Amino acid sequence: MRAAYIEELGAADAIRYGEIPAPRPGPTDVLVNVLATTVNPVDTFVRSGRFPTPTDFPFVVSRDLVGTVAEVGPGVTGFRAGDRAWCNSLGHGGRQGAAAEQAVVAADRLYHLPAGVDPYAAVAVVHPAATAYLALFVHGRFHVGETVLVAGAAGNVGSALVTMAVRAGARVLATAGSRDTRYCAELGAADVFDYRDPELTEKIRGAAPRGVDLYLDTAGVNDLETTVDLLAHRGRVVLLAGARTRPVLPAGALYMNDRSVVGFVISHATSGELAEAAAYINDLFGRDALRPRSIEMFPLSATAEVHARMEKGELHGRRAVLRPDLPTLSGRQTA
Ligand SMILES: NC(=O)c1ccc[n+]([C@@H]2O[C@H](COP(=O)([O-])OP(=O)(O)OC[C@H]3O[C@@H](n4cnc5c(N)ncnc54)[C@H](OP(=O)(O)O)[C@@H]3O)[C@@H](O)[C@H]2O)c1
């Protein structure tokens, strides 16, 4: 089968595109014909070694897929050949990735795609949306009626957070670039603040005089000195980005108000937590309530190019969808 894979950790141009042996499903696995995959920041971290995880070479890259079930292992119930399904936890933790014509998925990490849902739109959101679910409900311990601040609200994770928090009954305050104000308001944010505004902190304080219950910074600024002070009694900050930041923590303001700071990566979510997120996401899909802002289609052979573009920050507001069925662009066959 054709696949995008690496033979050693490295830069985007370490990704090869060519023939490797097709995988075979084990007793509790499902073999999926891949319709589409995508590229997330974490896929570039796995490829480069910045996020350490077992990678058996040749290692197929990418976490997410939407596809059609080709074959099920003898111990699998709940899936049949021909079913449309999705997964968002390949390509790390000892599992080969999704950027191939076929992929093996453990049955407990595969979810049905509801009828009528566009597979290309779906593959573009399943990773950021599951991240948003974990941030809001699992690690953020959201309660109905709370005030939630989403920093980076126009981004992939941020927009899913706004969507979910609004639907769950939050009052959502958002920060975004001025070009993205309208988009965040359309998602349901009650107030949208320009993150470059020098009076940003005062404006947030004015909009949440009792304090912010849950502060989610998808931009990874992690200015805890400011954000901990913005929290309500028992308020929480969830850290999920900005791996290289070294914030100052105002300890007294934290513990004397029962506040907390927690961090997480989706890579360590249990299959049970991922399935819980998937059920929530499928419910939103069924209501047409979760969509990517825009998508751009590429052939699977362009995986290296898409990794490079993501690392240069060239995909603002767009999700790259990589498809094995699109013809290889001339000169792109690299192995
Ligand atoms: N922990 C996990 O499990 C997990 C999972 C998924 C993603 N992540 C991480 O989450 C981060 C976001 O991912 P993404 O795909 O959502 O990225 P994204 O689509 O690029 O979104 C980031 C957003 O933050 C905005 N932003 C930049 N500087 C800001 C600031 N100072 N204040 C507020 N907003 C600001 C950006 O706006 P501009 O366009 O104006 O710059 C952009 O809209 C990445 O670092 C990613 O690695 C973590």
mmCIF file of C-alpha atoms in Angstrom, residues 28-304:
data_model
loop_
_atom_site.group_PDB
_atom_site.id
_atom_site.type_symbol
_atom_site.label_atom_id
_atom_site.label_comp_id
_atom_site.label_asym_id
_atom_site.label_seq_id
_atom_site.Cartn_x
_atom_site.Cartn_y
_atom_site.Cartn_z
ATOM 1 C CA THR A 28 -9.558 -7.313 18.356
ATOM 2 C CA ASP A 29 -8.583 -4.966 15.509
ATOM 3 C CA VAL A 30 -10.315 -3.476 12.502
ATOM 4 C CA LEU A 31 -8.657 -2.939 9.116
ATOM 5 C CA VAL A 32 -9.798 0.377 7.636
ATOM 6 C CA ASN A 33 -9.538 1.667 4.071
ATOM 7 C CA VAL A 34 -8.513 5.273 4.713
ATOM 8 C CA LEU A 35 -10.567 7.969 3.007
ATOM 9 C CA ALA A 36 -8.763 10.896 4.610
ATOM 10 C CA THR A 37 -6.332 11.944 7.310
ATOM 11 C CA THR A 38 -5.045 15.331 8.475
ATOM 12 C CA VAL A 39 -2.057 16.967 10.182
ATOM 13 C CA ASN A 40 -2.113 18.312 13.748
ATOM 14 C CA PRO A 41 0.686 20.141 15.564
ATOM 15 C CA VAL A 42 1.298 16.951 17.571
ATOM 16 C CA ASP A 43 1.950 14.972 14.383
ATOM 17 C CA THR A 44 4.890 17.280 13.719
ATOM 18 C CA PHE A 45 6.055 16.803 17.343
ATOM 19 C CA VAL A 46 5.946 12.986 16.963
ATOM 20 C CA ARG A 47 7.740 13.131 13.588
ATOM 21 C CA SER A 48 10.532 15.352 14.968
ATOM 22 C CA GLY A 49 10.865 13.587 18.332
ATOM 23 C CA ARG A 50 9.709 16.623 20.321
ATOM 24 C CA PHE A 51 6.918 14.460 21.761
ATOM 25 C CA PRO A 52 8.711 11.218 22.720
ATOM 26 C CA THR A 53 6.671 8.113 21.888
ATOM 27 C CA PRO A 54 7.504 4.652 20.497
ATOM 28 C CA THR A 55 7.931 4.781 16.690
ATOM 29 C CA ASP A 56 8.605 1.448 14.954
ATOM 30 C CA PHE A 57 10.261 2.212 11.597
ATOM 31 C CA PRO A 58 9.040 2.457 8.924
ATOM 32 C CA PHE A 59 6.625 4.558 10.966
ATOM 33 C CA VAL A 60 3.438 5.802 9.304
ATOM 34 C CA VAL A 61 2.610 9.355 10.486
ATOM 35 C CA SER A 62 -0.756 10.936 11.489
ATOM 36 C CA ARG A 63 -3.311 10.399 14.244
ATOM 37 C CA ASP A 64 -6.671 10.812 12.633
ATOM 38 C CA LEU A 65 -8.616 9.000 9.943
ATOM 39 C CA VAL A 66 -12.040 8.635 8.493
ATOM 40 C CA GLY A 67 -12.455 5.495 6.423
ATOM 41 C CA THR A 68 -14.446 2.432 5.524
ATOM 42 C CA VAL A 69 -14.136 -0.840 7.398
ATOM 43 C CA ALA A 70 -12.415 -3.434 5.166
ATOM 44 C CA GLU A 71 -12.100 -6.373 7.580
ATOM 45 C CA VAL A 72 -12.725 -7.090 11.270
ATOM 46 C CA GLY A 73 -10.779 -9.389 13.593
ATOM 47 C CA PRO A 74 -12.654 -12.452 14.943
ATOM 48 C CA GLY A 75 -13.066 -10.900 18.404
ATOM 49 C CA VAL A 76 -14.643 -7.662 17.151
ATOM 50 C CA THR A 77 -18.313 -6.928 17.566
ATOM 51 C CA GLY A 78 -20.001 -3.682 16.547
ATOM 52 C CA PHE A 79 -18.247 -3.149 13.182
ATOM 53 C CA ARG A 80 -18.859 -4.751 9.789
ATOM 54 C CA ALA A 81 -17.165 -4.426 6.402
ATOM 55 C CA GLY A 82 -18.459 -1.298 4.693
ATOM 56 C CA ASP A 83 -19.117 0.729 7.873
ATOM 57 C CA ARG A 84 -17.937 4.354 7.824
ATOM 58 C CA ALA A 85 -15.789 5.024 10.913
ATOM 59 C CA TRP A 86 -13.243 7.387 12.437
ATOM 60 C CA CYS A 87 -10.297 7.292 14.826
ATOM 61 C CA ASN A 88 -8.178 10.013 16.435
ATOM 62 C CA SER A 89 -5.522 8.067 18.353
ATOM 63 C CA LEU A 90 -3.184 6.406 15.854
ATOM 64 C CA GLY A 91 0.454 7.363 15.231
ATOM 65 C CA HIS A 92 1.709 7.321 18.844
ATOM 66 C CA GLY A 93 1.904 5.057 21.887
ATOM 67 C CA GLY A 94 3.152 2.099 19.799
ATOM 68 C CA ARG A 95 0.403 2.424 17.188
ATOM 69 C CA GLN A 96 1.229 3.006 13.521
ATOM 70 C CA GLY A 97 -0.321 6.114 11.958
ATOM 71 C CA ALA A 98 -3.194 6.898 9.608
ATOM 72 C CA ALA A 99 -1.402 8.433 6.601
ATOM 73 C CA ALA A 100 -1.758 5.353 4.400
ATOM 74 C CA GLU A 101 -4.218 3.593 2.128
ATOM 75 C CA GLN A 102 -5.017 1.185 4.965
ATOM 76 C CA ALA A 103 -4.651 1.313 8.758
ATOM 77 C CA VAL A 104 -5.261 -1.115 11.606
ATOM 78 C CA VAL A 105 -7.281 0.330 14.489
ATOM 79 C CA ALA A 106 -8.019 -1.383 17.820
ATOM 80 C CA ALA A 107 -11.810 -1.723 17.896
ATOM 81 C CA ASP A 108 -12.066 0.276 21.149
ATOM 82 C CA ARG A 109 -10.422 3.273 19.427
ATOM 83 C CA LEU A 110 -12.718 3.243 16.380
ATOM 84 C CA TYR A 111 -16.086 5.050 16.280
ATOM 85 C CA HIS A 112 -18.948 4.980 13.792
ATOM 86 C CA LEU A 113 -19.344 8.096 11.658
ATOM 87 C CA PRO A 114 -23.014 9.103 11.789
ATOM 88 C CA ALA A 115 -24.872 8.830 8.468
ATOM 89 C CA GLY A 116 -24.777 11.945 6.337
ATOM 90 C CA VAL A 117 -21.669 13.451 7.959
ATOM 91 C CA ASP A 118 -19.071 14.689 5.480
ATOM 92 C CA PRO A 119 -15.967 12.533 6.082
ATOM 93 C CA TYR A 120 -13.527 15.294 5.085
ATOM 94 C CA ALA A 121 -15.074 17.840 7.430
ATOM 95 C CA ALA A 122 -15.140 15.201 10.178
ATOM 96 C CA VAL A 123 -11.484 14.207 9.908
ATOM 97 C CA ALA A 124 -10.535 17.879 10.211
ATOM 98 C CA VAL A 125 -12.110 18.285 13.647
ATOM 99 C CA VAL A 126 -11.866 14.982 15.527
ATOM 100 C CA HIS A 127 -8.501 15.728 17.170
ATOM 101 C CA PRO A 128 -9.089 19.367 18.213
ATOM 102 C CA ALA A 129 -12.659 18.559 19.268
ATOM 103 C CA ALA A 130 -11.629 15.614 21.457
ATOM 104 C CA THR A 131 -8.939 17.833 22.979
ATOM 105 C CA ALA A 132 -11.584 20.462 23.698
ATOM 106 C CA TYR A 133 -13.847 17.856 25.310
ATOM 107 C CA LEU A 134 -11.063 16.651 27.620
ATOM 108 C CA ALA A 135 -10.046 20.221 28.510
ATOM 109 C CA LEU A 136 -13.576 21.329 29.312
ATOM 110 C CA PHE A 137 -15.198 18.327 30.951
ATOM 111 C CA VAL A 138 -12.475 15.938 32.154
ATOM 112 C CA HIS A 139 -9.605 18.191 33.271
ATOM 113 C CA GLY A 140 -11.556 21.473 33.532
ATOM 114 C CA ARG A 141 -14.455 19.902 35.532
ATOM 115 C CA PHE A 142 -16.949 22.323 33.949
ATOM 116 C CA HIS A 143 -20.294 22.947 35.701
ATOM 117 C CA VAL A 144 -23.393 24.402 34.036
ATOM 118 C CA GLY A 145 -23.603 28.177 34.384
ATOM 119 C CA GLU A 146 -19.886 28.794 34.835
ATOM 120 C CA THR A 147 -17.929 31.533 33.081
ATOM 121 C CA VAL A 148 -15.333 30.028 30.734
ATOM 122 C CA LEU A 149 -12.551 32.009 29.080
ATOM 123 C CA VAL A 150 -11.162 30.545 25.864
ATOM 124 C CA ALA A 151 -7.865 32.135 24.798
ATOM 125 C CA GLY A 152 -7.150 31.483 21.114
ATOM 126 C CA ALA A 153 -10.859 30.972 20.489
ATOM 127 C CA ALA A 154 -10.627 31.130 16.683
ATOM 128 C CA GLY A 155 -8.151 28.244 16.468
ATOM 129 C CA ASN A 156 -8.908 24.582 15.914
ATOM 130 C CA VAL A 157 -9.059 23.637 19.598
ATOM 131 C CA GLY A 158 -10.382 27.051 20.659
ATOM 132 C CA SER A 159 -13.331 27.072 18.259
ATOM 133 C CA ALA A 160 -14.344 23.552 19.361
ATOM 134 C CA LEU A 161 -14.087 24.726 22.975
ATOM 135 C CA VAL A 162 -16.360 27.705 22.351
ATOM 136 C CA THR A 163 -18.890 25.479 20.553
ATOM 137 C CA MET A 164 -18.925 22.877 23.331
ATOM 138 C CA ALA A 165 -18.907 25.303 26.245
ATOM 139 C CA VAL A 166 -21.787 27.355 24.818
ATOM 140 C CA ARG A 167 -23.855 24.211 24.206
ATOM 141 C CA ALA A 168 -23.076 22.957 27.709
ATOM 142 C CA GLY A 169 -24.446 26.124 29.288
ATOM 143 C CA ALA A 170 -21.365 28.287 29.860
ATOM 144 C CA ARG A 171 -21.045 32.001 29.494
ATOM 145 C CA VAL A 172 -18.046 32.127 27.162
ATOM 146 C CA LEU A 173 -15.515 34.944 27.010
ATOM 147 C CA ALA A 174 -13.088 34.656 24.116
ATOM 148 C CA THR A 175 -9.781 36.172 23.082
ATOM 149 C CA ALA A 176 -8.758 36.165 19.426
ATOM 150 C CA GLY A 177 -7.026 38.301 16.811
ATOM 151 C CA SER A 178 -9.181 41.211 15.616
ATOM 152 C CA ARG A 179 -9.670 39.518 12.206
ATOM 153 C CA ASP A 180 -11.393 36.626 14.034
ATOM 154 C CA THR A 181 -13.807 38.543 16.308
ATOM 155 C CA ARG A 182 -16.850 37.904 14.167
ATOM 156 C CA TYR A 183 -16.119 34.187 13.773
ATOM 157 C CA CYS A 184 -15.898 33.751 17.565
ATOM 158 C CA ALA A 185 -19.133 35.676 18.088
ATOM 159 C CA GLU A 186 -20.850 33.452 15.489
ATOM 160 C CA LEU A 187 -19.709 30.408 17.466
ATOM 161 C CA GLY A 188 -21.586 31.826 20.443
ATOM 162 C CA ALA A 189 -19.002 33.682 22.541
ATOM 163 C CA ALA A 190 -20.729 36.338 24.665
ATOM 164 C CA ASP A 191 -17.732 38.708 24.531
ATOM 165 C CA VAL A 192 -14.720 38.574 22.229
ATOM 166 C CA PHE A 193 -11.558 40.501 23.137
ATOM 167 C CA ASP A 194 -8.598 41.301 20.899
ATOM 168 C CA TYR A 195 -5.619 39.499 22.415
ATOM 169 C CA ARG A 196 -3.361 42.378 21.334
ATOM 170 C CA ASP A 197 -5.406 44.989 23.261
ATOM 171 C CA PRO A 198 -3.162 46.511 25.984
ATOM 172 C CA GLU A 199 -6.228 46.708 28.252
ATOM 173 C CA LEU A 200 -7.165 43.056 27.741
ATOM 174 C CA THR A 201 -6.838 42.045 31.405
ATOM 175 C CA GLU A 202 -8.973 44.940 32.674
ATOM 176 C CA LYS A 203 -11.605 44.204 30.019
ATOM 177 C CA ILE A 204 -11.818 40.543 31.039
ATOM 178 C CA ARG A 205 -12.059 41.581 34.700
ATOM 179 C CA GLY A 206 -14.868 43.975 33.782
ATOM 180 C CA ALA A 207 -16.740 41.235 31.911
ATOM 181 C CA ALA A 208 -16.300 38.727 34.763
ATOM 182 C CA PRO A 209 -16.334 40.719 38.024
ATOM 183 C CA ARG A 210 -16.916 37.540 40.074
ATOM 184 C CA GLY A 211 -13.983 35.924 38.279
ATOM 185 C CA VAL A 212 -13.483 33.346 35.551
ATOM 186 C CA ASP A 213 -14.367 29.786 36.607
ATOM 187 C CA LEU A 214 -12.381 28.031 33.912
ATOM 188 C CA TYR A 215 -9.502 29.542 31.920
ATOM 189 C CA LEU A 216 -8.408 27.590 28.834
ATOM 190 C CA ASP A 217 -5.390 28.973 26.986
ATOM 191 C CA THR A 218 -5.079 27.189 23.634
ATOM 192 C CA ALA A 219 -2.540 29.777 22.464
ATOM 193 C CA GLY A 220 -0.085 28.554 25.097
ATOM 194 C CA VAL A 221 0.770 32.008 26.444
ATOM 195 C CA ASN A 222 0.429 30.647 29.994
ATOM 196 C CA ASP A 223 0.740 33.987 31.789
ATOM 197 C CA LEU A 224 -0.251 32.500 35.154
ATOM 198 C CA GLU A 225 0.683 35.653 37.048
ATOM 199 C CA THR A 226 -2.236 37.374 35.296
ATOM 200 C CA THR A 227 -4.680 34.509 34.789
ATOM 201 C CA VAL A 228 -4.645 33.118 38.340
ATOM 202 C CA ASP A 229 -5.696 36.582 39.554
ATOM 203 C CA LEU A 230 -8.588 36.577 37.067
ATOM 204 C CA LEU A 231 -10.020 33.352 38.499
ATOM 205 C CA ALA A 232 -13.096 33.030 40.682
ATOM 206 C CA HIS A 233 -12.968 31.173 44.024
ATOM 207 C CA ARG A 234 -12.236 27.517 43.062
ATOM 208 C CA GLY A 235 -11.428 28.624 39.505
ATOM 209 C CA ARG A 236 -9.264 26.378 37.315
ATOM 210 C CA VAL A 237 -6.628 27.020 34.654
ATOM 211 C CA VAL A 238 -6.086 24.162 32.207
ATOM 212 C CA LEU A 239 -2.702 24.169 30.462
ATOM 213 C CA LEU A 240 -2.549 22.356 27.137
ATOM 214 C CA ALA A 241 -0.041 24.227 24.965
ATOM 215 C CA GLY A 242 3.094 26.348 25.218
ATOM 216 C CA ALA A 243 5.505 23.566 26.220
ATOM 217 C CA ARG A 244 8.478 25.917 26.426
ATOM 218 C CA THR A 245 6.864 28.603 28.630
ATOM 219 C CA ARG A 246 8.179 29.083 32.197
ATOM 220 C CA PRO A 247 5.383 31.034 33.886
ATOM 221 C CA VAL A 248 5.544 32.666 37.313
ATOM 222 C CA LEU A 249 2.939 31.186 39.665
ATOM 223 C CA PRO A 250 1.386 33.520 42.284
ATOM 224 C CA ALA A 251 1.171 30.840 44.974
ATOM 225 C CA GLY A 252 -0.822 32.796 47.571
ATOM 226 C CA ALA A 253 -3.477 33.926 45.094
ATOM 227 C CA LEU A 254 -3.759 30.290 44.022
ATOM 228 C CA TYR A 255 -4.058 28.347 47.248
ATOM 229 C CA MET A 256 -5.768 30.993 49.371
ATOM 230 C CA ASN A 257 -8.701 30.912 46.920
ATOM 231 C CA ASP A 258 -8.885 27.142 46.349
ATOM 232 C CA ARG A 259 -7.797 27.684 42.744
ATOM 233 C CA SER A 260 -5.906 25.135 40.678
ATOM 234 C CA VAL A 261 -3.725 24.769 37.603
ATOM 235 C CA VAL A 262 -3.770 21.445 35.768
ATOM 236 C CA GLY A 263 -2.214 20.266 32.525
ATOM 237 C CA PHE A 264 -2.899 17.436 30.117
ATOM 238 C CA VAL A 265 -2.165 15.999 26.697
ATOM 239 C CA ILE A 266 -4.726 14.005 24.748
ATOM 240 C CA SER A 267 -1.987 11.466 24.029
ATOM 241 C CA HIS A 268 -2.379 10.142 27.583
ATOM 242 C CA ALA A 269 -6.193 9.940 27.497
ATOM 243 C CA THR A 270 -7.543 6.454 28.194
ATOM 244 C CA SER A 271 -9.509 4.653 25.488
ATOM 245 C CA GLY A 272 -12.557 5.123 27.767
ATOM 246 C CA GLU A 273 -12.056 8.911 27.899
ATOM 247 C CA LEU A 274 -11.538 9.035 24.127
ATOM 248 C CA ALA A 275 -14.713 6.997 23.568
ATOM 249 C CA GLU A 276 -16.650 9.368 25.860
ATOM 250 C CA ALA A 277 -15.331 12.324 23.821
ATOM 251 C CA ALA A 278 -16.201 10.498 20.586
ATOM 252 C CA ALA A 279 -19.804 9.960 21.693
ATOM 253 C CA TYR A 280 -20.114 13.682 22.461
ATOM 254 C CA ILE A 281 -18.519 14.618 19.114
ATOM 255 C CA ASN A 282 -20.811 12.219 17.219
ATOM 256 C CA ASP A 283 -23.795 13.825 18.919
ATOM 257 C CA LEU A 284 -22.601 17.248 17.690
ATOM 258 C CA PHE A 285 -21.979 15.819 14.195
ATOM 259 C CA GLY A 286 -25.531 14.443 14.189
ATOM 260 C CA ARG A 287 -26.846 17.950 14.943
ATOM 261 C CA ASP A 288 -24.543 19.574 12.350
ATOM 262 C CA ALA A 289 -23.124 21.581 15.259
ATOM 263 C CA LEU A 290 -19.399 20.923 14.756
ATOM 264 C CA ARG A 291 -17.615 21.941 11.573
ATOM 265 C CA PRO A 292 -14.109 23.039 10.605
ATOM 266 C CA ARG A 293 -13.836 26.698 9.629
ATOM 267 C CA SER A 294 -12.437 25.680 6.242
ATOM 268 C CA ILE A 295 -10.550 22.773 4.727
ATOM 269 C CA GLU A 296 -7.986 22.424 1.969
ATOM 270 C CA MET A 297 -7.606 19.087 0.160
ATOM 271 C CA PHE A 298 -4.219 17.559 -0.612
ATOM 272 C CA PRO A 299 -3.127 14.186 -2.010
ATOM 273 C CA LEU A 300 -1.563 11.945 0.640
ATOM 274 C CA SER A 301 1.733 12.333 -1.218
ATOM 275 C CA ALA A 302 1.816 15.987 -0.023
ATOM 276 C CA THR A 303 2.111 14.998 3.673
ATOM 277 C CA ALA A 304 5.695 16.318 3.983
#
